mmCIF file of C-alpha atoms in Angstrom:
data_model
loop_
_atom_site.group_PDB
_atom_site.id
_atom_site.type_symbol
_atom_site.label_atom_id
_atom_site.label_comp_id
_atom_site.label_asym_id
_atom_site.label_seq_id
_atom_site.Cartn_x
_atom_site.Cartn_y
_atom_site.Cartn_z
ATOM 1 C CA MET A 1 -72.552 123.551 -195.590
ATOM 2 C CA SER A 2 -69.614 125.294 -197.276
ATOM 3 C CA ASN A 3 -67.048 127.083 -195.145
ATOM 4 C CA LYS A 4 -67.005 130.799 -195.900
ATOM 5 C CA LYS A 5 -63.340 130.365 -196.890
ATOM 6 C CA ASP A 6 -64.615 128.369 -199.846
ATOM 7 C CA LEU A 7 -67.303 130.899 -200.851
ATOM 8 C CA ILE A 8 -66.692 133.349 -203.681
ATOM 9 C CA ALA A 9 -69.161 136.095 -204.605
ATOM 10 C CA ILE A 10 -69.883 136.641 -208.300
ATOM 11 C CA GLN A 11 -72.042 139.198 -210.077
ATOM 12 C CA GLY A 12 -74.732 137.280 -211.891
ATOM 13 C CA ILE A 13 -75.730 133.645 -211.596
ATOM 14 C CA ILE A 14 -74.161 130.283 -212.321
ATOM 15 C CA GLY A 15 -73.363 130.241 -216.016
ATOM 16 C CA SER A 16 -72.454 133.942 -216.164
ATOM 17 C CA PHE A 17 -69.059 135.210 -217.299
ATOM 18 C CA HIS A 18 -68.131 135.978 -213.688
ATOM 19 C CA HIS A 19 -68.854 132.331 -212.860
ATOM 20 C CA GLU A 20 -66.677 131.232 -215.779
ATOM 21 C CA VAL A 21 -63.802 133.329 -214.414
ATOM 22 C CA GLY A 22 -64.317 131.785 -210.970
ATOM 23 C CA ILE A 23 -64.124 128.252 -212.366
ATOM 24 C CA ASN A 24 -61.020 129.110 -214.411
ATOM 25 C CA CYS A 25 -59.272 130.658 -211.392
ATOM 26 C CA TYR A 26 -60.353 128.373 -208.548
ATOM 27 C CA GLY A 27 -61.843 125.214 -210.033
ATOM 28 C CA GLU A 28 -64.928 123.272 -209.030
ATOM 29 C CA ASN A 29 -64.139 122.883 -205.305
ATOM 30 C CA PHE A 30 -65.275 126.402 -204.432
ATOM 31 C CA SER A 31 -68.906 127.441 -204.072
ATOM 32 C CA PHE A 32 -70.088 130.593 -205.800
ATOM 33 C CA VAL A 33 -72.545 133.009 -204.236
ATOM 34 C CA GLU A 34 -74.772 134.701 -206.813
ATOM 35 C CA CYS A 35 -75.226 138.485 -206.502
ATOM 36 C CA SER A 36 -77.632 140.516 -208.609
ATOM 37 C CA THR A 37 -75.491 143.687 -208.386
ATOM 38 C CA PHE A 38 -71.908 144.679 -207.660
ATOM 39 C CA ASP A 39 -73.157 146.557 -204.571
ATOM 40 C CA GLU A 40 -74.582 143.305 -203.222
ATOM 41 C CA LEU A 41 -71.295 141.540 -204.006
ATOM 42 C CA VAL A 42 -69.317 144.120 -202.028
ATOM 43 C CA GLU A 43 -71.799 143.908 -199.154
ATOM 44 C CA LYS A 44 -71.251 140.157 -198.836
ATOM 45 C CA ILE A 45 -67.479 140.668 -198.771
ATOM 46 C CA ILE A 46 -67.673 143.435 -196.138
ATOM 47 C CA GLU A 47 -70.035 141.377 -193.974
ATOM 48 C CA LYS A 48 -67.609 138.425 -194.278
ATOM 49 C CA LYS A 49 -70.249 136.133 -195.749
ATOM 50 C CA VAL A 50 -67.743 135.181 -198.455
ATOM 51 C CA SER A 51 -63.953 135.049 -198.585
ATOM 52 C CA LYS A 52 -63.561 137.042 -201.793
ATOM 53 C CA GLY A 53 -65.378 138.364 -204.834
ATOM 54 C CA ILE A 54 -64.880 138.601 -208.596
ATOM 55 C CA MET A 55 -65.600 141.926 -210.304
ATOM 56 C CA ALA A 56 -65.371 143.018 -213.927
ATOM 57 C CA ILE A 57 -63.319 146.214 -214.052
ATOM 58 C CA GLU A 58 -62.832 147.039 -217.740
ATOM 59 C CA ASN A 59 -63.706 145.873 -221.226
ATOM 60 C CA SER A 60 -61.684 146.285 -224.412
ATOM 61 C CA ILE A 61 -64.753 147.600 -226.290
ATOM 62 C CA VAL A 62 -66.596 149.828 -223.803
ATOM 63 C CA GLY A 63 -63.696 150.784 -221.527
ATOM 64 C CA SER A 64 -63.569 151.079 -217.742
ATOM 65 C CA ILE A 65 -66.459 150.104 -215.499
ATOM 66 C CA ILE A 66 -66.228 153.311 -213.483
ATOM 67 C CA PRO A 67 -68.599 152.459 -210.585
ATOM 68 C CA ASN A 68 -66.502 149.405 -209.702
ATOM 69 C CA TYR A 69 -63.383 151.530 -209.247
ATOM 70 C CA ALA A 70 -65.365 153.623 -206.764
ATOM 71 C CA LEU A 71 -66.637 150.522 -204.933
ATOM 72 C CA ILE A 72 -63.140 149.102 -204.512
ATOM 73 C CA ASP A 73 -61.866 152.449 -203.248
ATOM 74 C CA ASN A 74 -64.775 153.456 -200.993
ATOM 75 C CA TYR A 75 -65.019 150.090 -199.253
ATOM 76 C CA LYS A 76 -61.242 149.643 -198.960
ATOM 77 C CA LEU A 77 -61.237 146.345 -200.838
ATOM 78 C CA ASN A 78 -57.904 144.735 -201.658
ATOM 79 C CA ILE A 79 -57.167 143.460 -205.164
ATOM 80 C CA ILE A 80 -55.349 140.115 -204.949
ATOM 81 C CA GLY A 81 -55.433 139.007 -208.581
ATOM 82 C CA GLU A 82 -56.721 139.584 -212.088
ATOM 83 C CA TYR A 83 -58.015 137.518 -214.988
ATOM 84 C CA PHE A 84 -58.593 138.360 -218.651
ATOM 85 C CA LEU A 85 -61.508 136.573 -220.313
ATOM 86 C CA ASN A 86 -62.239 136.582 -224.033
ATOM 87 C CA ILE A 87 -65.979 137.291 -224.077
ATOM 88 C CA ASN A 88 -67.939 135.407 -226.708
ATOM 89 C CA HIS A 89 -71.618 136.300 -226.886
ATOM 90 C CA ASN A 90 -73.958 133.698 -228.359
ATOM 91 C CA LEU A 91 -77.629 133.738 -229.287
ATOM 92 C CA LEU A 92 -79.519 131.064 -227.325
ATOM 93 C CA ALA A 93 -83.121 129.855 -227.365
ATOM 94 C CA LEU A 94 -85.209 126.759 -226.652
ATOM 95 C CA LYS A 95 -84.351 123.734 -228.744
ATOM 96 C CA GLY A 96 -86.260 123.650 -231.995
ATOM 97 C CA GLN A 97 -86.393 127.444 -232.304
ATOM 98 C CA GLU A 98 -84.797 129.387 -235.147
ATOM 99 C CA ILE A 99 -83.724 133.013 -235.282
ATOM 100 C CA ASN A 100 -86.750 134.011 -237.354
ATOM 101 C CA ASP A 101 -89.008 132.593 -234.627
ATOM 102 C CA LEU A 102 -87.757 135.168 -232.122
ATOM 103 C CA ASN A 103 -89.659 138.359 -231.295
ATOM 104 C CA GLU A 104 -87.420 139.461 -228.448
ATOM 105 C CA VAL A 105 -83.841 138.929 -227.248
ATOM 106 C CA HIS A 106 -82.998 139.698 -223.622
ATOM 107 C CA SER A 107 -79.588 140.231 -222.027
ATOM 108 C CA HIS A 108 -77.385 142.484 -219.918
ATOM 109 C CA PRO A 109 -77.085 146.027 -221.385
ATOM 110 C CA MET A 110 -73.341 145.542 -221.969
ATOM 111 C CA ALA A 111 -73.964 142.374 -223.988
ATOM 112 C CA ILE A 112 -76.682 144.044 -226.048
ATOM 113 C CA LEU A 113 -74.398 146.997 -226.770
ATOM 114 C CA GLN A 114 -71.656 144.675 -227.991
ATOM 115 C CA CYS A 115 -74.018 142.725 -230.289
ATOM 116 C CA LYS A 116 -76.277 145.429 -231.762
ATOM 117 C CA LYS A 117 -74.820 145.211 -235.260
ATOM 118 C CA PHE A 118 -75.721 141.509 -235.524
ATOM 119 C CA PHE A 119 -79.421 142.258 -234.967
ATOM 120 C CA LYS A 120 -79.686 145.036 -237.570
ATOM 121 C CA LYS A 121 -80.674 142.447 -240.161
ATOM 122 C CA TYR A 122 -83.443 141.089 -237.910
ATOM 123 C CA LYS A 123 -85.889 143.995 -237.801
ATOM 124 C CA ASN A 124 -88.560 141.883 -236.098
ATOM 125 C CA ILE A 125 -86.423 141.265 -232.991
ATOM 126 C CA LYS A 126 -86.716 143.720 -230.096
ATOM 127 C CA LEU A 127 -83.684 143.956 -227.806
ATOM 128 C CA ILE A 128 -84.583 144.140 -224.110
ATOM 129 C CA GLU A 129 -82.181 144.800 -221.225
ATOM 130 C CA SER A 130 -82.060 142.438 -218.241
ATOM 131 C CA ASP A 131 -79.902 142.098 -215.122
ATOM 132 C CA ASP A 132 -77.689 139.240 -216.240
ATOM 133 C CA THR A 133 -76.810 137.202 -219.333
ATOM 134 C CA ALA A 134 -77.158 133.776 -217.731
ATOM 135 C CA GLU A 135 -80.310 134.659 -215.776
ATOM 136 C CA THR A 136 -82.246 135.241 -218.990
ATOM 137 C CA ALA A 137 -81.050 131.896 -220.341
ATOM 138 C CA LYS A 138 -82.128 130.185 -217.116
ATOM 139 C CA ASN A 139 -85.611 131.774 -217.219
ATOM 140 C CA ILE A 140 -86.154 130.696 -220.825
ATOM 141 C CA ALA A 141 -85.192 127.116 -219.956
ATOM 142 C CA GLU A 142 -87.154 126.838 -216.701
ATOM 143 C CA LYS A 143 -90.334 128.449 -218.030
ATOM 144 C CA GLN A 144 -89.985 126.970 -221.538
ATOM 145 C CA ILE A 145 -90.494 130.410 -223.088
ATOM 146 C CA LEU A 146 -90.986 130.390 -226.849
ATOM 147 C CA ASN A 147 -90.065 133.227 -229.240
ATOM 148 C CA ILE A 148 -87.573 134.808 -226.847
ATOM 149 C CA GLY A 149 -83.799 134.466 -227.079
ATOM 150 C CA ALA A 150 -80.885 135.261 -224.782
ATOM 151 C CA ILE A 151 -77.389 136.581 -225.389
ATOM 152 C CA ALA A 152 -75.172 134.493 -223.140
ATOM 153 C CA SER A 153 -72.191 132.160 -222.949
ATOM 154 C CA ILE A 154 -71.785 128.637 -224.300
ATOM 155 C CA SER A 155 -71.520 127.553 -220.645
ATOM 156 C CA ALA A 156 -75.021 128.930 -220.006
ATOM 157 C CA ALA A 157 -76.328 127.031 -223.039
ATOM 158 C CA ARG A 158 -74.891 123.774 -221.684
ATOM 159 C CA LEU A 159 -76.058 124.383 -218.112
ATOM 160 C CA TYR A 160 -79.627 125.217 -219.069
ATOM 161 C CA GLY A 161 -80.032 122.972 -222.111
ATOM 162 C CA LEU A 162 -80.576 125.676 -224.718
ATOM 163 C CA GLU A 163 -79.902 125.695 -228.450
ATOM 164 C CA VAL A 164 -77.083 127.893 -229.765
ATOM 165 C CA LEU A 165 -78.675 129.665 -232.735
ATOM 166 C CA SER A 166 -75.589 131.705 -233.602
ATOM 167 C CA LYS A 167 -72.102 131.754 -232.090
ATOM 168 C CA SER A 168 -69.839 134.723 -231.357
ATOM 169 C CA ILE A 169 -72.284 137.442 -232.396
ATOM 170 C CA GLN A 170 -70.386 140.374 -230.817
ATOM 171 C CA THR A 171 -69.331 143.044 -233.307
ATOM 172 C CA ILE A 172 -65.664 143.040 -232.304
ATOM 173 C CA LYS A 173 -64.395 139.490 -232.045
ATOM 174 C CA ASN A 174 -61.380 140.315 -229.859
ATOM 175 C CA ASN A 175 -63.599 141.248 -226.910
ATOM 176 C CA ILE A 176 -61.602 141.029 -223.684
ATOM 177 C CA THR A 177 -62.891 141.788 -220.200
ATOM 178 C CA ARG A 178 -60.522 142.223 -217.280
ATOM 179 C CA PHE A 179 -61.755 140.908 -213.945
ATOM 180 C CA VAL A 180 -60.196 141.500 -210.538
ATOM 181 C CA ILE A 181 -60.394 139.294 -207.446
ATOM 182 C CA VAL A 182 -60.989 141.327 -204.292
ATOM 183 C CA GLU A 183 -60.908 140.678 -200.541
ATOM 184 C CA ASN A 184 -62.111 142.648 -197.539
ATOM 185 C CA HIS A 185 -58.663 143.662 -196.338
ATOM 186 C CA ARG A 186 -54.984 143.059 -196.998
ATOM 187 C CA SER A 187 -54.132 139.609 -195.703
ATOM 188 C CA ASN A 188 -50.587 138.271 -195.717
ATOM 189 C CA LYS A 189 -48.664 140.330 -198.226
ATOM 190 C CA ASN A 190 -47.863 138.540 -201.461
ATOM 191 C CA LYS A 191 -44.075 138.613 -201.746
ATOM 192 C CA HIS A 192 -44.095 137.515 -205.382
ATOM 193 C CA PHE A 193 -45.994 140.299 -207.149
ATOM 194 C CA ASP A 194 -45.152 142.217 -210.285
ATOM 195 C CA LYS A 195 -48.238 144.394 -210.675
ATOM 196 C CA ALA A 196 -49.972 146.938 -208.457
ATOM 197 C CA SER A 197 -53.125 149.038 -208.514
ATOM 198 C CA LEU A 198 -52.732 152.487 -206.964
ATOM 199 C CA LYS A 199 -54.880 155.545 -206.254
ATOM 200 C CA PHE A 200 -53.639 159.072 -205.687
ATOM 201 C CA ILE A 201 -54.981 162.619 -205.469
ATOM 202 C CA LEU A 202 -52.665 165.472 -206.460
ATOM 203 C CA ASN A 203 -52.390 169.164 -205.662
ATOM 204 C CA HIS A 204 -54.155 171.288 -208.261
ATOM 205 C CA GLN A 205 -50.898 172.581 -209.734
ATOM 206 C CA ARG A 206 -49.467 172.607 -213.235
ATOM 207 C CA GLY A 207 -47.162 169.666 -213.839
ATOM 208 C CA SER A 208 -48.267 167.610 -210.825
ATOM 209 C CA LEU A 209 -49.350 164.623 -212.941
ATOM 210 C CA ALA A 210 -46.203 164.949 -215.068
ATOM 211 C CA ASN A 211 -44.132 164.664 -211.888
ATOM 212 C CA VAL A 212 -45.883 161.413 -210.992
ATOM 213 C CA LEU A 213 -45.291 159.979 -214.453
ATOM 214 C CA LYS A 214 -41.611 160.966 -214.251
ATOM 215 C CA ILE A 215 -41.212 159.100 -210.956
ATOM 216 C CA MET A 216 -42.784 156.013 -212.510
ATOM 217 C CA SER A 217 -40.440 156.271 -215.473
ATOM 218 C CA ASP A 218 -37.362 156.884 -213.300
ATOM 219 C CA PHE A 219 -38.083 153.748 -211.267
ATOM 220 C CA LYS A 220 -38.885 151.640 -214.346
ATOM 221 C CA LEU A 221 -42.602 151.191 -213.665
ATOM 222 C CA ASN A 222 -44.680 150.413 -216.733
ATOM 223 C CA LEU A 223 -47.989 152.286 -216.628
ATOM 224 C CA THR A 224 -50.615 149.914 -218.061
ATOM 225 C CA LYS A 225 -53.761 151.790 -217.033
ATOM 226 C CA ILE A 226 -54.728 155.283 -215.888
ATOM 227 C CA GLN A 227 -58.270 156.329 -215.025
ATOM 228 C CA SER A 228 -59.404 159.605 -213.464
ATOM 229 C CA LEU A 229 -62.523 160.108 -211.353
ATOM 230 C CA PRO A 230 -63.827 163.357 -209.857
ATOM 231 C CA VAL A 231 -63.582 163.624 -206.071
ATOM 232 C CA ILE A 232 -67.256 164.266 -205.238
ATOM 233 C CA GLU A 233 -66.677 166.069 -201.947
ATOM 234 C CA ARG A 234 -63.945 168.291 -203.439
ATOM 235 C CA PRO A 235 -65.117 169.920 -206.719
ATOM 236 C CA GLY A 236 -62.283 170.420 -209.172
ATOM 237 C CA LYS A 237 -60.196 167.617 -207.666
ATOM 238 C CA TYR A 238 -59.579 164.313 -209.425
ATOM 239 C CA ALA A 239 -58.466 160.942 -208.140
ATOM 240 C CA PHE A 240 -56.225 158.915 -210.414
ATOM 241 C CA PHE A 241 -56.392 155.122 -210.491
ATOM 242 C CA VAL A 242 -53.380 153.496 -212.129
ATOM 243 C CA ASP A 243 -52.035 150.018 -212.755
ATOM 244 C CA VAL A 244 -48.287 149.531 -212.992
ATOM 245 C CA THR A 245 -46.097 146.535 -213.744
ATOM 246 C CA PHE A 246 -42.415 146.146 -212.913
ATOM 247 C CA GLU A 247 -39.553 143.663 -212.821
ATOM 248 C CA GLU A 248 -37.934 144.725 -209.537
ATOM 249 C CA VAL A 249 -40.072 145.072 -206.398
ATOM 250 C CA GLU A 250 -37.372 147.317 -204.910
ATOM 251 C CA ASN A 251 -37.934 149.867 -207.691
ATOM 252 C CA TYR A 252 -41.681 149.756 -207.042
ATOM 253 C CA ASN A 253 -41.199 150.272 -203.290
ATOM 254 C CA GLU A 254 -38.906 153.251 -203.868
ATOM 255 C CA ALA A 255 -41.401 154.780 -206.285
ATOM 256 C CA CYS A 256 -44.199 154.406 -203.715
ATOM 257 C CA ILE A 257 -42.116 156.298 -201.133
ATOM 258 C CA LYS A 258 -41.641 159.156 -203.607
ATOM 259 C CA LEU A 259 -45.327 159.180 -204.611
ATOM 260 C CA LEU A 260 -46.412 159.220 -200.990
ATOM 261 C CA LYS A 261 -44.460 162.445 -200.479
ATOM 262 C CA ILE A 262 -45.901 164.375 -203.439
ATOM 263 C CA ALA A 263 -49.523 163.153 -203.419
ATOM 264 C CA GLN A 264 -52.256 164.633 -201.243
ATOM 265 C CA GLU A 265 -53.589 161.132 -200.837
ATOM 266 C CA PHE A 266 -51.920 157.858 -201.822
ATOM 267 C CA LYS A 267 -53.395 154.381 -201.490
ATOM 268 C CA ILE A 268 -52.326 150.899 -202.573
ATOM 269 C CA LEU A 269 -55.447 149.109 -203.845
ATOM 270 C CA GLY A 270 -53.653 145.816 -204.469
ATOM 271 C CA GLU A 271 -50.363 144.069 -205.181
ATOM 272 C CA TYR A 272 -50.560 140.857 -207.198
ATOM 273 C CA LYS A 273 -49.202 138.769 -210.056
ATOM 274 C CA LYS A 274 -50.131 140.104 -213.480
ATOM 275 C CA ALA A 275 -52.297 137.835 -215.577
#
């Protein structure tokens, strides 16, 4: 039985893009716990059934995955790393099948959205949403389902013995997803970090956000991401989630002291090495 220190939660099943990130980051010696949803993934982290989890946080085509920002914040998860994966969607089916044999193609809604243009020339194929890219591939293989295809990774094709009918079918070829690695709480602080994820809520006053941006500029922080979310319990208020990079940790620490003074709420979501 695997020690929980060697268990990593992923959204989706073995062969999914989250699994691919896990292998690239940690290798084959870790065991991966499959989760059907991000809520389930967070639950396993909070209940200490796994040591950490891997979550997609934004995509270069569709933008931020807003609910995952809220999960990280609400459950006080700590971001300890990030990974950028070039997402290549491929059309898979049972061996011996051709594209014109397919009546349906199943996959995760995000994958379908990114590949819709490819299927415009195949009017006979109905696109159907499923929970996970690799899960559809697995079902086709295990049940030997004819006339149904899956949009999934090359890894899924290899794992489940499926034919790749067409490679890289996403509309935009430079399709990058950013993943973050999260833990239940801040463990020993990483002394060698050059990136941080922060959250703050400001007073509802003119120029308050400009003041924050000026502090970041004054202390040589490079703002690489800013995302606002409404504060549900306080209508009219917005929480800002930002990522910053820097060369000098001292500058970052000084900026945090300043931000703490002017923000209604200020939280460090993670400090880590930029990918």
